[in-house]
Coordinates of C-alpha atoms in Angstrom, one line a residue:
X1281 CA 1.5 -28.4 30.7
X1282 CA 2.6 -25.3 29.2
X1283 CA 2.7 -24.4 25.5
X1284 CA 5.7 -25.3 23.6
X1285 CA 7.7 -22.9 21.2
X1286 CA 10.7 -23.3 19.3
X1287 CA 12.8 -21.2 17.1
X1288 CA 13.3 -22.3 14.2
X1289 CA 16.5 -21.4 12.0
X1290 CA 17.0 -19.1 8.7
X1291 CA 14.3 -17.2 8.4
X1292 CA 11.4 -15.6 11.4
X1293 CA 8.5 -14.5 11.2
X1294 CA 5.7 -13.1 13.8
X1295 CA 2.9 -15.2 14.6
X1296 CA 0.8 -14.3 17.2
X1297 CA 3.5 -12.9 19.1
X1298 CA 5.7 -15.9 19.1
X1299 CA 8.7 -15.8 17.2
X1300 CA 9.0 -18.5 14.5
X1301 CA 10.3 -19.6 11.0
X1302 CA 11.6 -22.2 8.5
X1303 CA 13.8 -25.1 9.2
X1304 CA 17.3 -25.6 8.8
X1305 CA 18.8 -29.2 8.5
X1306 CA 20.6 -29.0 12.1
X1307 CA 17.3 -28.1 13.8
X1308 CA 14.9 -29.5 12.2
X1309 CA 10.9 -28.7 13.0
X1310 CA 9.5 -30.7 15.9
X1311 CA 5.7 -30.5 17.8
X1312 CA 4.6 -27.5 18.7
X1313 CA 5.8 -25.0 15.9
X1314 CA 3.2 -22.8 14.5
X1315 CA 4.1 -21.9 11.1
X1316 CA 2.0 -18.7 8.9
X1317 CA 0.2 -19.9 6.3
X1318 CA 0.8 -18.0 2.5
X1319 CA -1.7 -17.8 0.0
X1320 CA -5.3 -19.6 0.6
X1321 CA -4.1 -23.4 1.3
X1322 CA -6.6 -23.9 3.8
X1323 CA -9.7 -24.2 1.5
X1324 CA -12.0 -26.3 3.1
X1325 CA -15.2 -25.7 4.3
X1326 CA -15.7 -24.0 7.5
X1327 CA -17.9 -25.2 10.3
X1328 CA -19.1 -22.5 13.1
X1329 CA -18.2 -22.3 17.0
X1330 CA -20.6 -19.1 18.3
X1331 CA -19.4 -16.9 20.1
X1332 CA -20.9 -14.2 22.5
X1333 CA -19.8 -11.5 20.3
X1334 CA -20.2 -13.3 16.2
X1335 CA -19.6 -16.8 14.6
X1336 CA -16.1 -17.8 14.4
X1337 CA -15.6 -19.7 11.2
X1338 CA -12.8 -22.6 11.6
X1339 CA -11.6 -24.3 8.8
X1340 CA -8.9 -27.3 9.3
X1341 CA -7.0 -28.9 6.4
X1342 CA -5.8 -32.9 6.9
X1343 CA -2.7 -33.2 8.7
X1344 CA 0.3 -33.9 6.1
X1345 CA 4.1 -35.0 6.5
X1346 CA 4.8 -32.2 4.4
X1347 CA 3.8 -28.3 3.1
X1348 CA 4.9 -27.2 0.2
X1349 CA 7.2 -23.8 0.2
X1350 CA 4.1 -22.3 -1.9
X1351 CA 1.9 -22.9 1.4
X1352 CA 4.1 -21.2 3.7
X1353 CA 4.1 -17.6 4.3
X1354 CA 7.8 -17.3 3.7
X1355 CA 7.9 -19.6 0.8
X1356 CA 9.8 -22.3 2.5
X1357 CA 9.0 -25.9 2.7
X1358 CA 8.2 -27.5 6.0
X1359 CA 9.8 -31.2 5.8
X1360 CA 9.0 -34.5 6.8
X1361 CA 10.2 -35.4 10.4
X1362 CA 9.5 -38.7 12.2
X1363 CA 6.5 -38.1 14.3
X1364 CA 5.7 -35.5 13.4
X1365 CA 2.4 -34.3 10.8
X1366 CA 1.2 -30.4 10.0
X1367 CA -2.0 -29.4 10.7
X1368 CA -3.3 -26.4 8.9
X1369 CA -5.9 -24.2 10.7
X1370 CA -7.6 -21.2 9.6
X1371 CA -10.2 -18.9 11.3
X1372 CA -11.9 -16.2 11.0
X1373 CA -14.6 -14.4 13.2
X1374 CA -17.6 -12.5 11.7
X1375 CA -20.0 -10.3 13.7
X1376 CA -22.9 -13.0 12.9
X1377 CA -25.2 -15.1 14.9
X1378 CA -25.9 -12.6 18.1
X1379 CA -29.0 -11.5 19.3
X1380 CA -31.3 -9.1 16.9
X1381 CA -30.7 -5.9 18.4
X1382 CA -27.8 -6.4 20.3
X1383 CA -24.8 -5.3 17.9
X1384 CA -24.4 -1.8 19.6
X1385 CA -24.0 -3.8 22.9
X1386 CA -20.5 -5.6 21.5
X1387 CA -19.1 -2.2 20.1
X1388 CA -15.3 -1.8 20.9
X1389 CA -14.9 -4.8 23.2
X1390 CA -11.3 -6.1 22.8
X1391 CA -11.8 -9.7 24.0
X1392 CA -10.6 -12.0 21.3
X1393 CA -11.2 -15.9 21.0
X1394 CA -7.7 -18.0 21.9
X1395 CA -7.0 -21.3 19.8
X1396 CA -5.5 -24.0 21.3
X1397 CA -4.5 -27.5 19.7
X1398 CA -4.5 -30.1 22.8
X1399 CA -3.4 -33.9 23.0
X1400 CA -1.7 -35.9 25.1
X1401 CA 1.0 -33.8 27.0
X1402 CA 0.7 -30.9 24.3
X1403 CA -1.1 -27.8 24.1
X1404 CA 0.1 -26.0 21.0
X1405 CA -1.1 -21.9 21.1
X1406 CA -2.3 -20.5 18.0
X1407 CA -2.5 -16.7 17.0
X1408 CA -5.0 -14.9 19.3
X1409 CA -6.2 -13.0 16.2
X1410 CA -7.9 -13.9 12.8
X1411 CA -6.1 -16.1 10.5
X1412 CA -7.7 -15.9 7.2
X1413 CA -4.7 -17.6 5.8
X1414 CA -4.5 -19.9 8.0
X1415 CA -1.1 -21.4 10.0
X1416 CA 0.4 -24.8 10.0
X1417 CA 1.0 -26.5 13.3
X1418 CA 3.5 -29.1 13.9
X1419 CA 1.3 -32.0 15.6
X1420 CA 2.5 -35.2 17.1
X1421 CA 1.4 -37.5 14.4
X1422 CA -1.4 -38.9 16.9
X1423 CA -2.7 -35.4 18.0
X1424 CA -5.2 -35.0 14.5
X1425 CA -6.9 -38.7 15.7
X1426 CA -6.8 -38.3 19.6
X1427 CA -6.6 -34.3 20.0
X1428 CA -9.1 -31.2 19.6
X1429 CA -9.5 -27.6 19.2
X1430 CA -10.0 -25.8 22.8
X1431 CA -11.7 -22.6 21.5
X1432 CA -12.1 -19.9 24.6
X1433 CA -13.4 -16.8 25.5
X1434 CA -13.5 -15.2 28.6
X1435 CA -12.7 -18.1 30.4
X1436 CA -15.0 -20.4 29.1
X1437 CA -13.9 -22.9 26.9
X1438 CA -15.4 -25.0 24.0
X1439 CA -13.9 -28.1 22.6
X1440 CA -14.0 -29.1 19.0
X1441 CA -13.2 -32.8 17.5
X1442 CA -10.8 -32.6 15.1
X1443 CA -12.4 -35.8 13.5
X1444 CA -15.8 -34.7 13.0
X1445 CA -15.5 -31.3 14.2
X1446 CA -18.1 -31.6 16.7
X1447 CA -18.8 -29.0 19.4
X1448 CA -18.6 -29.6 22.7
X1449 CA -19.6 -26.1 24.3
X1450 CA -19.8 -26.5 28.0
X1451 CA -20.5 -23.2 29.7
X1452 CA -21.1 -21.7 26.4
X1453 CA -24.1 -23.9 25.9
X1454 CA -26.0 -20.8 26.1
X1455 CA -24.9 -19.5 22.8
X1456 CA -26.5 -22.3 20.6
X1457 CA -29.9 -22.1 21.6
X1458 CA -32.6 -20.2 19.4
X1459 CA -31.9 -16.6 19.8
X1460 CA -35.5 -14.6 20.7
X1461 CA -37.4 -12.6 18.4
X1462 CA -36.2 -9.6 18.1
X1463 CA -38.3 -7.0 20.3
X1464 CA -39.4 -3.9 19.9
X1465 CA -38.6 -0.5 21.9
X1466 CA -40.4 0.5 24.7
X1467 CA -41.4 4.3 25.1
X1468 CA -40.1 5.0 28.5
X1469 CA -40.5 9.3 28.2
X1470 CA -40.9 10.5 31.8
X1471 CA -42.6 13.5 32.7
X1472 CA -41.6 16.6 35.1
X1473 CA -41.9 16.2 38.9
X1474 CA -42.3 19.9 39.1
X1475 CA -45.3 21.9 38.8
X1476 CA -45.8 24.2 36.1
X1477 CA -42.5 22.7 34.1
X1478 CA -42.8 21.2 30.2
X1479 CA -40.4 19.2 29.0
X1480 CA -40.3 17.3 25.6
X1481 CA -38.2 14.4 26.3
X1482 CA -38.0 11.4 24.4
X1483 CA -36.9 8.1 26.1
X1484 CA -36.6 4.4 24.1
X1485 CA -35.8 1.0 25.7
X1486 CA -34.6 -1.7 24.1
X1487 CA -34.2 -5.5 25.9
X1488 CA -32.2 -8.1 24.4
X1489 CA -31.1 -11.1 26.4
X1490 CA -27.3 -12.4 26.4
X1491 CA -25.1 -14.8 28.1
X1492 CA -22.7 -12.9 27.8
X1493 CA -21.9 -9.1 28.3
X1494 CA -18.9 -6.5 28.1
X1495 CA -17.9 -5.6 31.5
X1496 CA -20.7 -8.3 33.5
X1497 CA -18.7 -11.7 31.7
X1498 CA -20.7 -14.7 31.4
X1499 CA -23.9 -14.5 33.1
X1500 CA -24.6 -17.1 35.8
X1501 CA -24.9 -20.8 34.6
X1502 CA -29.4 -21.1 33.1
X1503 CA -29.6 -17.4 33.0
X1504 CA -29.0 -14.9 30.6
X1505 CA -28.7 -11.2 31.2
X1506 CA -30.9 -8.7 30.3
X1507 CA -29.4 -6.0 28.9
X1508 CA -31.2 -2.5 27.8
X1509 CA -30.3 0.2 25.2
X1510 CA -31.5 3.2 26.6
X1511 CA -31.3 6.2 24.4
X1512 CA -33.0 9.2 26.0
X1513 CA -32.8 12.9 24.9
X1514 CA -34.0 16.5 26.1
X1515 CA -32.7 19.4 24.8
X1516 CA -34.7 22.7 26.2
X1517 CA -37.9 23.1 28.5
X1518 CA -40.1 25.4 29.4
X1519 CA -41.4 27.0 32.9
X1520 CA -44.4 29.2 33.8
X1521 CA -47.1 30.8 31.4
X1522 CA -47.5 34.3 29.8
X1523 CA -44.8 36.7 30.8
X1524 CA -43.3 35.4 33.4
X1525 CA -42.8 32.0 31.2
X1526 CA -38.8 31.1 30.7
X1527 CA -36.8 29.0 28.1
X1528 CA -33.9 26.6 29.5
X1529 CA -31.5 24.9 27.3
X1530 CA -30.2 21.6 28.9
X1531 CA -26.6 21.5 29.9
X1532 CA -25.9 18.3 31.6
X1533 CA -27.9 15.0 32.1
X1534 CA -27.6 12.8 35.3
X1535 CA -29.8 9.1 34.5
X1536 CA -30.2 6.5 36.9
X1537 CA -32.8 3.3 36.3
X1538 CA -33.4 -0.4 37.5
X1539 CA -35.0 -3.2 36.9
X1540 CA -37.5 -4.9 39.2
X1541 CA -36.1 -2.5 41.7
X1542 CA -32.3 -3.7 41.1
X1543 CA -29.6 -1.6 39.9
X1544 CA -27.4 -2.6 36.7
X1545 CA -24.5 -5.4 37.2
X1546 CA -22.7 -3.1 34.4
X1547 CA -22.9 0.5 32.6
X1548 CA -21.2 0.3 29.0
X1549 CA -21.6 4.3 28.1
X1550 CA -21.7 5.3 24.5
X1551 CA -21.2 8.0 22.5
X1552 CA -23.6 10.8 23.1
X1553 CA -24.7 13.8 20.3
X1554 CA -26.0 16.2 23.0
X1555 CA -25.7 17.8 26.8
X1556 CA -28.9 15.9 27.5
X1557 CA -28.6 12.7 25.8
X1558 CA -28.1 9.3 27.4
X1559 CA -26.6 6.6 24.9
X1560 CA -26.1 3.8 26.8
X1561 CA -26.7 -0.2 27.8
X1562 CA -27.2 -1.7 31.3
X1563 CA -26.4 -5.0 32.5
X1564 CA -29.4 -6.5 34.9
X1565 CA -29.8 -10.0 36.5
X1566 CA -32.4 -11.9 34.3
X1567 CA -35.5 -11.2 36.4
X1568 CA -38.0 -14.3 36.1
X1569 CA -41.2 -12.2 35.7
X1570 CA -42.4 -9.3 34.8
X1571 CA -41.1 -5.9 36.2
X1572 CA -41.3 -2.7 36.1
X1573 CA -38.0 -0.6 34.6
X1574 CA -37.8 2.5 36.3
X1575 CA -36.2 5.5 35.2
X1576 CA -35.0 9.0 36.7
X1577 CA -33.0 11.8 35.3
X1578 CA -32.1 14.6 36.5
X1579 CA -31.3 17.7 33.9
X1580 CA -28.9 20.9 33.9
X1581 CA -30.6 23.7 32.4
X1582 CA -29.4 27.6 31.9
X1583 CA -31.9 30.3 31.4
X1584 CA -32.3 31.4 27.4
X1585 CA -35.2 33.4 27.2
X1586 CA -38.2 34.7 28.8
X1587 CA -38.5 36.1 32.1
X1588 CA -35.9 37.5 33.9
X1589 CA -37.7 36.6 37.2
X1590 CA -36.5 33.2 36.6
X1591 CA -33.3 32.0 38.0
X1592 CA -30.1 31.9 35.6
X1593 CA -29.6 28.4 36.3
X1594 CA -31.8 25.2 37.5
X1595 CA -32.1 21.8 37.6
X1596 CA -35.4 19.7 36.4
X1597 CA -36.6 16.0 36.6
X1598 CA -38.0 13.9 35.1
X1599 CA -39.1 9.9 35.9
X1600 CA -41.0 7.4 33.9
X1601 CA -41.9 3.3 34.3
X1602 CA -42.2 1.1 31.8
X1603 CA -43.2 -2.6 32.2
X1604 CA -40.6 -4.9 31.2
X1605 CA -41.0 -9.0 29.7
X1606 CA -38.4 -10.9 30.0

């Protein structure tokens, strides 16, 4: 059934991008207004839902016939209706509870948790972003005794008691198990295919497993993805000996890797300091053994010193393969 809304008379506010506000006698507050909380009235302790990308903290306060106009955003009072109770709820989501070594992996994404208050013929919407202060939803009076909390992310959703506040996470079942220790990175420096060509290039590899990733979703249901930081960096190389030796300075970078012989589900790029560096994670299918992760990368270079003899321009590569655990 779809989410109900209604306009409430003398003053509006902007909640989640819904349109609300106070009462006013002649149209009075019925189920399914969202109201912003002012102030902290929502003091109660929190209790967790986890999330792919932190811990959102969800704090409810008992459902009342009344709030006072001290508890409201706009400082008016919600009155008592027939039927009708308030329900305050706050949130808040902190970047806790993922995987050691896996914060760089959630940087930038834009998908937020939804809120949804559900009972009997009523799905009540709250904001889609944090509410520290909290709002107060209008509830049928039975909705705080028969109703929960529908917490979702990407589709999957995760039901919370609101008598209790027990988790029911479903497809996110993932998320609550004992993360892994956190691992170590993996040299994965290659070495030049050509002969006579030294390159210093330096190559980590970092594996963290996730159920969920930016781009690849929610990995199939039992698996996790394996997802790899891999931060690799050459900035000049040599070719030949003695005088006809020459100096290139590395212009461009082309880097291409998989894992047990499988190609990534999803690139996530980031931000990289030089013409040769690669600063980025790839998405793989959980493999459920030991395999090798292969890398190749292929270099731009110009011509900066030495022998003349030596082309202007050239191209060098480099591959290495490093044994991966899941």
């Amino acid at each position: 059934m779809a989410t109900r809304r209604r306009t409430l008379l003398a003053i509006t506010l902007l909640v989640g991008g819904g349109v609300l506000g106070a009462c006013a006698e002649d149209h009075p507050v019925e189920a399914g207004d969202v109201v912003a909380a002012g102030g902290q009235p929502i003091r109660t302790p929190a209790f967790d839902v986890r999330l792919p990308t932190g811990t959102l903290e969800v704090r409810l306060r008992a459902a009342t016939p009344t709030v006072s106009a001290s508890d409201t955003a706009e400082g008016e009072e919600l009155p008592a209706v027939d039927g009708v109770r308030y329900l305050g709820v706050g949130w808040e989501l902190r970047p806790t509870g993922t995987p050691p070594g896996s914060a760089g992996l959630f940087a930038g994404v834009g998908e937020r948790p939804t809120l949804t208050l559900v009972g009997e013929g009523e799905r009540i919407d709250l904001a889609v972003r944090d509410a520290a202060a909290g709002v107060f939803a209008a509830v049928p009076e039975d909705l705080p005794e028969t109703g929960h909390l529908e917490v979702g992310f990407d589709g999957v959703v995760q039901q919370v008691s609101l008598d209790g506040y027990e988790v029911e996470p479903g497809a996110a079942a993932a998320l609550y198990d004992d993360p892994p220790a956190g691992r170590q990175e993996q040299d994965c420096s290659g070495s030049a295919a050509e002969v006579g060509v030294t390159v210093d290039q330096t190559c980590g590899a970092l594996l963290v497993e996730v159920p969920w990733a930016p781009e690849a979703g929610w990995a199939p249901t039992g698996t996790t993805w394996a997802a790899i930081r891999l931060e690799a960096r050459l900035d000049t190389a040599e070719v030949g000996r003695g005088t006809g030796a020459a100096s290139y300075t590395v212009t461009g970078a082309e880097v291409t890797a998989t894992l047990g012989g499988e190609p990534p589900v999803a690139t996530l790029e980031r931000p990289a300091t030089g013409a040769g560096d690669t600063n980025a994670w790839l998405v793989f299918a959980e493999p459920d053994a030991p395999v090798d992760f292969a890398v190749t990368a292929e270099y731009a270079a110009d011509r900066t010193s030495g022998s003349e003899d030596r082309p202007a321009t050239t191209r060098f590569t480099t591959a290495s393969t490093t044994r991966v655990t899941p």
